């Protein structure tokens, strides 16, 4: 089983040229980071879309949360940058030189799932059994949390995941703020719940 993450920027045609270029740069940089951290493969397509292949599918949901938080927390934009994201868990039948020319159920599930995912939201699609149905429901709760975050909370969450859940003191040093502020933001955003969700996803999807 692999995981395919497919995403589209929200209202990209209405974005300013500056904001659009920033979004593209952030997505390109994140693809590079995923290649190094997770041995994933990815590319941009159609100008405002992104696709990542995770041969280790347990890493895909971390990619969803980080990418969504990274874009939303970008500063000096006319309005926060949103993205719609869909994960497909399934097979890869044909491996092409690029994600866009690969084939398999994971790609179909991810692509079709993106078409039915509300703009700016996150969804999970699978071929599995009852456990995966429960995981889909848990992902809907995760999506609700992520779409309730402020830009500052999204920034804290991005660095919290990227640094591998450091202590609040360590995270405060990274963000240049106080430990009290970090604790406040993590508490209000449901940081512990997100950490627990990821632990469940990464353990079960890896089995």
mmCIF file of C-alpha atoms in Angstrom:
data_model
loop_
_atom_site.group_PDB
_atom_site.id
_atom_site.type_symbol
_atom_site.label_atom_id
_atom_site.label_comp_id
_atom_site.label_asym_id
_atom_site.label_seq_id
_atom_site.Cartn_x
_atom_site.Cartn_y
_atom_site.Cartn_z
ATOM 1 C CA UNK A 1 0.000 0.000 0.000
ATOM 2 C CA UNK A 2 1.078 3.557 -0.741
ATOM 3 C CA UNK A 3 -0.457 6.947 -0.009
ATOM 4 C CA UNK A 4 -1.057 9.613 -2.638
ATOM 5 C CA UNK A 5 -1.661 13.174 -1.505
ATOM 6 C CA UNK A 6 -3.328 15.465 -4.037
ATOM 7 C CA UNK A 7 -4.096 19.123 -3.444
ATOM 8 C CA UNK A 8 -5.323 22.311 -5.096
ATOM 9 C CA UNK A 9 -4.924 25.893 -3.919
ATOM 10 C CA UNK A 10 -8.152 27.603 -2.944
ATOM 11 C CA UNK A 11 -9.288 30.356 -5.369
ATOM 12 C CA UNK A 12 -5.882 30.530 -7.024
ATOM 13 C CA UNK A 13 -7.210 32.607 -9.931
ATOM 14 C CA UNK A 14 -8.311 35.317 -7.488
ATOM 15 C CA UNK A 15 -4.943 35.466 -5.718
ATOM 16 C CA UNK A 16 -2.563 38.353 -6.282
ATOM 17 C CA UNK A 17 0.495 37.557 -8.343
ATOM 18 C CA UNK A 18 2.683 37.947 -5.260
ATOM 19 C CA UNK A 19 0.570 35.617 -3.116
ATOM 20 C CA UNK A 20 0.322 33.023 -5.888
ATOM 21 C CA UNK A 21 4.087 32.991 -6.407
ATOM 22 C CA UNK A 22 4.625 32.649 -2.679
ATOM 23 C CA UNK A 23 2.231 29.688 -2.551
ATOM 24 C CA UNK A 24 3.988 27.980 -5.463
ATOM 25 C CA UNK A 25 7.404 28.529 -3.863
ATOM 26 C CA UNK A 26 6.212 27.130 -0.523
ATOM 27 C CA UNK A 27 4.777 24.038 -2.240
ATOM 28 C CA UNK A 28 7.939 23.483 -4.255
ATOM 29 C CA UNK A 29 10.063 23.791 -1.125
ATOM 30 C CA UNK A 30 7.763 21.408 0.736
ATOM 31 C CA UNK A 31 8.073 18.793 -2.018
ATOM 32 C CA UNK A 32 11.853 19.002 -1.662
ATOM 33 C CA UNK A 33 11.566 18.648 2.116
ATOM 34 C CA UNK A 34 9.331 15.571 1.774
ATOM 35 C CA UNK A 35 11.817 13.984 -0.599
ATOM 36 C CA UNK A 36 14.514 14.296 2.050
ATOM 37 C CA UNK A 37 12.463 13.481 5.171
ATOM 38 C CA UNK A 38 10.090 10.799 3.878
ATOM 39 C CA UNK A 39 11.669 9.623 0.609
ATOM 40 C CA UNK A 40 8.493 10.843 -1.102
ATOM 41 C CA UNK A 41 8.138 11.899 -4.731
ATOM 42 C CA UNK A 42 6.121 14.874 -5.834
ATOM 43 C CA UNK A 43 5.421 17.560 -8.386
ATOM 44 C CA UNK A 44 3.295 20.600 -9.070
ATOM 45 C CA UNK A 45 0.712 20.357 -11.830
ATOM 46 C CA UNK A 46 -1.748 22.679 -13.596
ATOM 47 C CA UNK A 47 -0.040 25.592 -11.900
ATOM 48 C CA UNK A 48 -2.047 25.411 -8.666
ATOM 49 C CA UNK A 49 -1.991 21.701 -7.804
ATOM 50 C CA UNK A 50 0.387 19.422 -5.942
ATOM 51 C CA UNK A 51 0.764 15.653 -5.778
ATOM 52 C CA UNK A 52 2.995 13.639 -3.471
ATOM 53 C CA UNK A 53 3.556 9.875 -3.408
ATOM 54 C CA UNK A 54 4.436 8.327 -0.051
ATOM 55 C CA UNK A 55 5.759 4.790 -0.427
ATOM 56 C CA UNK A 56 5.640 4.762 3.374
ATOM 57 C CA UNK A 57 1.966 5.724 3.697
ATOM 58 C CA UNK A 58 2.157 6.474 7.417
ATOM 59 C CA UNK A 59 3.871 9.783 6.608
ATOM 60 C CA UNK A 60 1.119 11.163 4.357
ATOM 61 C CA UNK A 61 -1.120 12.641 7.044
ATOM 62 C CA UNK A 62 1.788 14.497 8.601
ATOM 63 C CA UNK A 63 2.324 15.916 5.110
ATOM 64 C CA UNK A 64 -1.299 17.065 4.985
ATOM 65 C CA UNK A 65 -1.163 18.865 8.315
ATOM 66 C CA UNK A 66 2.238 20.440 7.707
ATOM 67 C CA UNK A 67 1.447 21.647 4.192
ATOM 68 C CA UNK A 68 -1.935 23.079 5.143
ATOM 69 C CA UNK A 69 -0.461 24.823 8.191
ATOM 70 C CA UNK A 70 2.576 26.084 6.275
ATOM 71 C CA UNK A 71 0.487 27.750 3.584
ATOM 72 C CA UNK A 72 -2.167 29.141 5.920
ATOM 73 C CA UNK A 73 0.416 30.680 8.256
ATOM 74 C CA UNK A 74 2.297 32.501 5.487
ATOM 75 C CA UNK A 75 2.655 36.166 6.407
ATOM 76 C CA UNK A 76 2.262 39.392 4.406
ATOM 77 C CA UNK A 77 -0.457 37.958 2.146
ATOM 78 C CA UNK A 78 -3.701 39.667 1.193
ATOM 79 C CA UNK A 79 -5.569 36.813 2.890
ATOM 80 C CA UNK A 80 -4.540 33.411 4.282
ATOM 81 C CA UNK A 81 -3.570 30.839 1.654
ATOM 82 C CA UNK A 82 -5.926 27.865 1.643
ATOM 83 C CA UNK A 83 -5.527 24.447 0.060
ATOM 84 C CA UNK A 84 -7.831 21.462 -0.469
ATOM 85 C CA UNK A 85 -6.133 18.118 0.240
ATOM 86 C CA UNK A 86 -7.079 14.490 -0.381
ATOM 87 C CA UNK A 87 -5.209 11.325 0.628
ATOM 88 C CA UNK A 88 -5.784 8.048 -1.209
ATOM 89 C CA UNK A 89 -4.602 4.794 0.384
ATOM 90 C CA UNK A 90 -4.226 1.960 -2.121
ATOM 91 C CA UNK A 91 -2.009 0.302 -4.691
ATOM 92 C CA UNK A 92 0.416 1.626 -7.270
ATOM 93 C CA UNK A 93 0.148 -0.480 -10.430
ATOM 94 C CA UNK A 94 2.322 1.577 -12.755
ATOM 95 C CA UNK A 95 5.236 3.672 -11.505
ATOM 96 C CA UNK A 96 6.061 6.520 -13.843
ATOM 97 C CA UNK A 97 8.917 8.997 -13.771
ATOM 98 C CA UNK A 98 6.463 11.537 -12.320
ATOM 99 C CA UNK A 99 3.418 11.143 -10.063
ATOM 100 C CA UNK A 100 1.166 12.423 -12.852
ATOM 101 C CA UNK A 101 2.007 9.445 -15.117
ATOM 102 C CA UNK A 102 1.725 6.796 -12.391
ATOM 103 C CA UNK A 103 -1.401 4.694 -11.998
ATOM 104 C CA UNK A 104 -3.171 2.635 -9.356
ATOM 105 C CA UNK A 105 -6.030 2.753 -6.906
ATOM 106 C CA UNK A 106 -4.238 5.179 -4.586
ATOM 107 C CA UNK A 107 -4.080 7.751 -7.395
ATOM 108 C CA UNK A 108 -7.710 7.204 -8.373
ATOM 109 C CA UNK A 109 -8.939 7.454 -4.787
ATOM 110 C CA UNK A 110 -6.905 10.595 -4.134
ATOM 111 C CA UNK A 111 -7.938 12.347 -7.339
ATOM 112 C CA UNK A 112 -11.629 11.508 -7.124
ATOM 113 C CA UNK A 113 -11.568 12.308 -3.427
ATOM 114 C CA UNK A 114 -10.215 15.777 -4.173
ATOM 115 C CA UNK A 115 -13.119 16.420 -6.534
ATOM 116 C CA UNK A 116 -15.627 15.752 -3.733
ATOM 117 C CA UNK A 117 -13.725 17.453 -0.885
ATOM 118 C CA UNK A 118 -15.133 20.880 0.078
ATOM 119 C CA UNK A 119 -12.811 23.735 -0.804
ATOM 120 C CA UNK A 120 -10.121 24.286 1.819
ATOM 121 C CA UNK A 121 -10.779 21.001 3.608
ATOM 122 C CA UNK A 122 -8.990 17.656 4.093
ATOM 123 C CA UNK A 123 -10.244 14.149 3.297
ATOM 124 C CA UNK A 124 -9.091 10.520 3.463
ATOM 125 C CA UNK A 125 -10.064 7.748 1.023
ATOM 126 C CA UNK A 126 -9.249 4.039 1.157
ATOM 127 C CA UNK A 127 -9.948 0.467 0.064
ATOM 128 C CA UNK A 128 -9.745 -0.956 3.587
ATOM 129 C CA UNK A 129 -12.253 -2.240 6.119
ATOM 130 C CA UNK A 130 -13.979 -1.044 9.262
ATOM 131 C CA UNK A 131 -10.860 0.429 10.857
ATOM 132 C CA UNK A 132 -10.322 2.727 7.884
ATOM 133 C CA UNK A 133 -13.936 3.862 8.060
ATOM 134 C CA UNK A 134 -13.268 4.882 11.676
ATOM 135 C CA UNK A 135 -10.084 6.647 10.559
ATOM 136 C CA UNK A 136 -12.060 8.584 7.951
ATOM 137 C CA UNK A 137 -14.369 9.816 10.704
ATOM 138 C CA UNK A 138 -11.407 10.769 12.908
ATOM 139 C CA UNK A 139 -9.945 12.657 9.937
ATOM 140 C CA UNK A 140 -13.138 14.675 9.654
ATOM 141 C CA UNK A 141 -12.647 15.781 13.257
ATOM 142 C CA UNK A 142 -9.028 16.648 12.430
ATOM 143 C CA UNK A 143 -10.211 18.683 9.463
ATOM 144 C CA UNK A 144 -12.586 20.608 11.729
ATOM 145 C CA UNK A 145 -9.716 21.457 14.076
ATOM 146 C CA UNK A 146 -7.392 22.556 11.287
ATOM 147 C CA UNK A 147 -10.018 24.847 9.797
ATOM 148 C CA UNK A 148 -10.581 26.499 13.178
ATOM 149 C CA UNK A 149 -6.966 27.628 13.580
ATOM 150 C CA UNK A 150 -5.694 31.182 13.473
ATOM 151 C CA UNK A 151 -2.604 31.940 11.395
ATOM 152 C CA UNK A 152 -0.448 32.008 14.516
ATOM 153 C CA UNK A 153 -1.815 28.674 15.695
ATOM 154 C CA UNK A 154 -1.107 27.205 12.259
ATOM 155 C CA UNK A 155 2.478 28.473 12.453
ATOM 156 C CA UNK A 156 2.950 26.903 15.893
ATOM 157 C CA UNK A 157 1.464 23.612 14.689
ATOM 158 C CA UNK A 158 3.675 23.496 11.595
ATOM 159 C CA UNK A 159 6.852 23.861 13.637
ATOM 160 C CA UNK A 160 5.526 21.504 16.336
ATOM 161 C CA UNK A 161 5.204 18.715 13.768
ATOM 162 C CA UNK A 162 8.316 19.580 11.768
ATOM 163 C CA UNK A 163 10.484 19.458 14.912
ATOM 164 C CA UNK A 164 9.009 16.122 16.002
ATOM 165 C CA UNK A 165 6.892 17.357 18.927
ATOM 166 C CA UNK A 166 9.577 19.195 20.930
ATOM 167 C CA UNK A 167 9.015 20.483 24.454
ATOM 168 C CA UNK A 168 7.132 23.746 24.751
ATOM 169 C CA UNK A 169 10.355 25.447 25.812
ATOM 170 C CA UNK A 170 12.220 24.164 22.753
ATOM 171 C CA UNK A 171 9.384 25.214 20.459
ATOM 172 C CA UNK A 172 9.332 28.665 22.040
ATOM 173 C CA UNK A 173 13.018 29.073 21.148
ATOM 174 C CA UNK A 174 12.306 28.136 17.517
ATOM 175 C CA UNK A 175 9.417 30.585 17.288
ATOM 176 C CA UNK A 176 11.080 33.373 19.224
ATOM 177 C CA UNK A 177 8.313 33.619 21.794
ATOM 178 C CA UNK A 178 7.629 32.569 25.369
ATOM 179 C CA UNK A 179 6.899 29.078 26.618
ATOM 180 C CA UNK A 180 3.620 30.403 28.022
ATOM 181 C CA UNK A 181 2.518 31.575 24.571
ATOM 182 C CA UNK A 182 3.375 28.223 23.008
ATOM 183 C CA UNK A 183 1.457 26.337 25.701
ATOM 184 C CA UNK A 184 -1.528 28.634 25.237
ATOM 185 C CA UNK A 185 -1.606 28.187 21.457
ATOM 186 C CA UNK A 186 -1.163 24.395 21.587
ATOM 187 C CA UNK A 187 -3.931 24.096 24.150
ATOM 188 C CA UNK A 188 -6.385 26.232 22.194
ATOM 189 C CA UNK A 189 -5.658 24.531 18.867
ATOM 190 C CA UNK A 190 -6.011 20.976 20.224
ATOM 191 C CA UNK A 191 -2.314 20.194 19.848
ATOM 192 C CA UNK A 192 -2.433 17.091 22.060
ATOM 193 C CA UNK A 193 -5.397 15.702 20.132
ATOM 194 C CA UNK A 194 -3.591 16.219 16.825
ATOM 195 C CA UNK A 195 -0.516 14.485 18.236
ATOM 196 C CA UNK A 196 -2.630 11.524 19.380
ATOM 197 C CA UNK A 197 -4.412 11.336 16.031
ATOM 198 C CA UNK A 198 -1.104 11.257 14.174
ATOM 199 C CA UNK A 199 0.238 8.532 16.472
ATOM 200 C CA UNK A 200 -2.840 6.419 15.721
ATOM 201 C CA UNK A 201 -2.662 7.061 11.975
ATOM 202 C CA UNK A 202 1.052 6.378 11.702
ATOM 203 C CA UNK A 203 0.883 3.187 13.766
ATOM 204 C CA UNK A 204 -2.150 1.624 12.116
ATOM 205 C CA UNK A 205 -1.464 2.643 8.511
ATOM 206 C CA UNK A 206 2.084 1.299 8.842
ATOM 207 C CA UNK A 207 0.781 -2.185 9.762
#
